[in-house]
Amino acid sequence: VVTRDQQIRYKVNEQAAVMRAGLHLFVFTRGALPAARTADLLIAAYPAMVRMAAATAAPAFFSIQLEGHVARLKVPDAVR
């Protein structure tokens, strides 16, 4: 799942839903980018996203940074 909702870090119910569903969640670090820039970042990050999802057991949270880098995020303690 890919989202531009940076506020998800505060939404325990949505984090818990990701955990229950066993998903890999990728969150853009800048949510207010124009659609074209978001698409460019997604294209740049896609190979890393695929590699990291394949190498990481779900559920897992990742960030997509402005340079197209993908980083693993800590699973929030409140939803474990």
PDB file of N, CA and C in Angstrom, residues 5-12 15 29 76:
ATOM      1  N   ASP A   5      -0.453  10.110   3.113  1.00  0.00           N
ATOM      2  CA  ASP A   5      -0.981  10.550   4.401  1.00  0.00           C
ATOM      3  C   ASP A   5       0.098  10.468   5.478  1.00  0.00           C
ATOM      4  N   GLN A   6       0.806  11.556   5.666  1.00  0.00           N
ATOM      5  CA  GLN A   6       1.853  11.592   6.682  1.00  0.00           C
ATOM      6  C   GLN A   6       1.286  11.511   8.093  1.00  0.00           C
ATOM      7  N   GLN A   7       0.033  11.838   8.254  1.00  0.00           N
ATOM      8  CA  GLN A   7      -0.595  11.825   9.573  1.00  0.00           C
ATOM      9  C   GLN A   7      -0.895  10.415  10.063  1.00  0.00           C
ATOM     10  N   ILE A   8      -0.642   9.422   9.242  1.00  0.00           N
ATOM     11  CA  ILE A   8      -0.920   8.044   9.656  1.00  0.00           C
ATOM     12  C   ILE A   8      -0.119   7.674  10.899  1.00  0.00           C
ATOM     13  N   ARG A   9       0.990   8.356  11.134  1.00  0.00           N
ATOM     14  CA  ARG A   9       1.791   8.055  12.331  1.00  0.00           C
ATOM     15  C   ARG A   9       1.032   8.385  13.609  1.00  0.00           C
ATOM     16  N   TYR A  10      -0.018   9.182  13.504  1.00  0.00           N
ATOM     17  CA  TYR A  10      -0.832   9.540  14.666  1.00  0.00           C
ATOM     18  C   TYR A  10      -2.156   8.767  14.713  1.00  0.00           C
ATOM     19  N   LYS A  11      -2.433   7.987  13.698  1.00  0.00           N
ATOM     20  CA  LYS A  11      -3.728   7.296  13.590  1.00  0.00           C
ATOM     21  C   LYS A  11      -3.555   5.815  13.954  1.00  0.00           C
ATOM     22  N   VAL A  12      -3.671   5.543  15.238  1.00  0.00           N
ATOM     23  CA  VAL A  12      -3.422   4.197  15.743  1.00  0.00           C
ATOM     24  C   VAL A  12      -4.369   3.186  15.104  1.00  0.00           C
ATOM     25  N   GLN A  15      -3.005   2.317  11.674  1.00  0.00           N
ATOM     26  CA  GLN A  15      -1.797   1.506  11.833  1.00  0.00           C
ATOM     27  C   GLN A  15      -2.173   0.071  12.206  1.00  0.00           C
ATOM     28  N   THR A  29       7.301  10.951   2.531  1.00  0.00           N
ATOM     29  CA  THR A  29       7.674  11.854   3.620  1.00  0.00           C
ATOM     30  C   THR A  29       7.141  13.256   3.398  1.00  0.00           C
ATOM     31  N   PRO A  76       5.010   1.172  15.147  1.00  0.00           N
ATOM     32  CA  PRO A  76       4.625   1.870  16.386  1.00  0.00           C
ATOM     33  C   PRO A  76       4.267   0.894  17.499  1.00  0.00           C
TER      34      PRO A  76
END
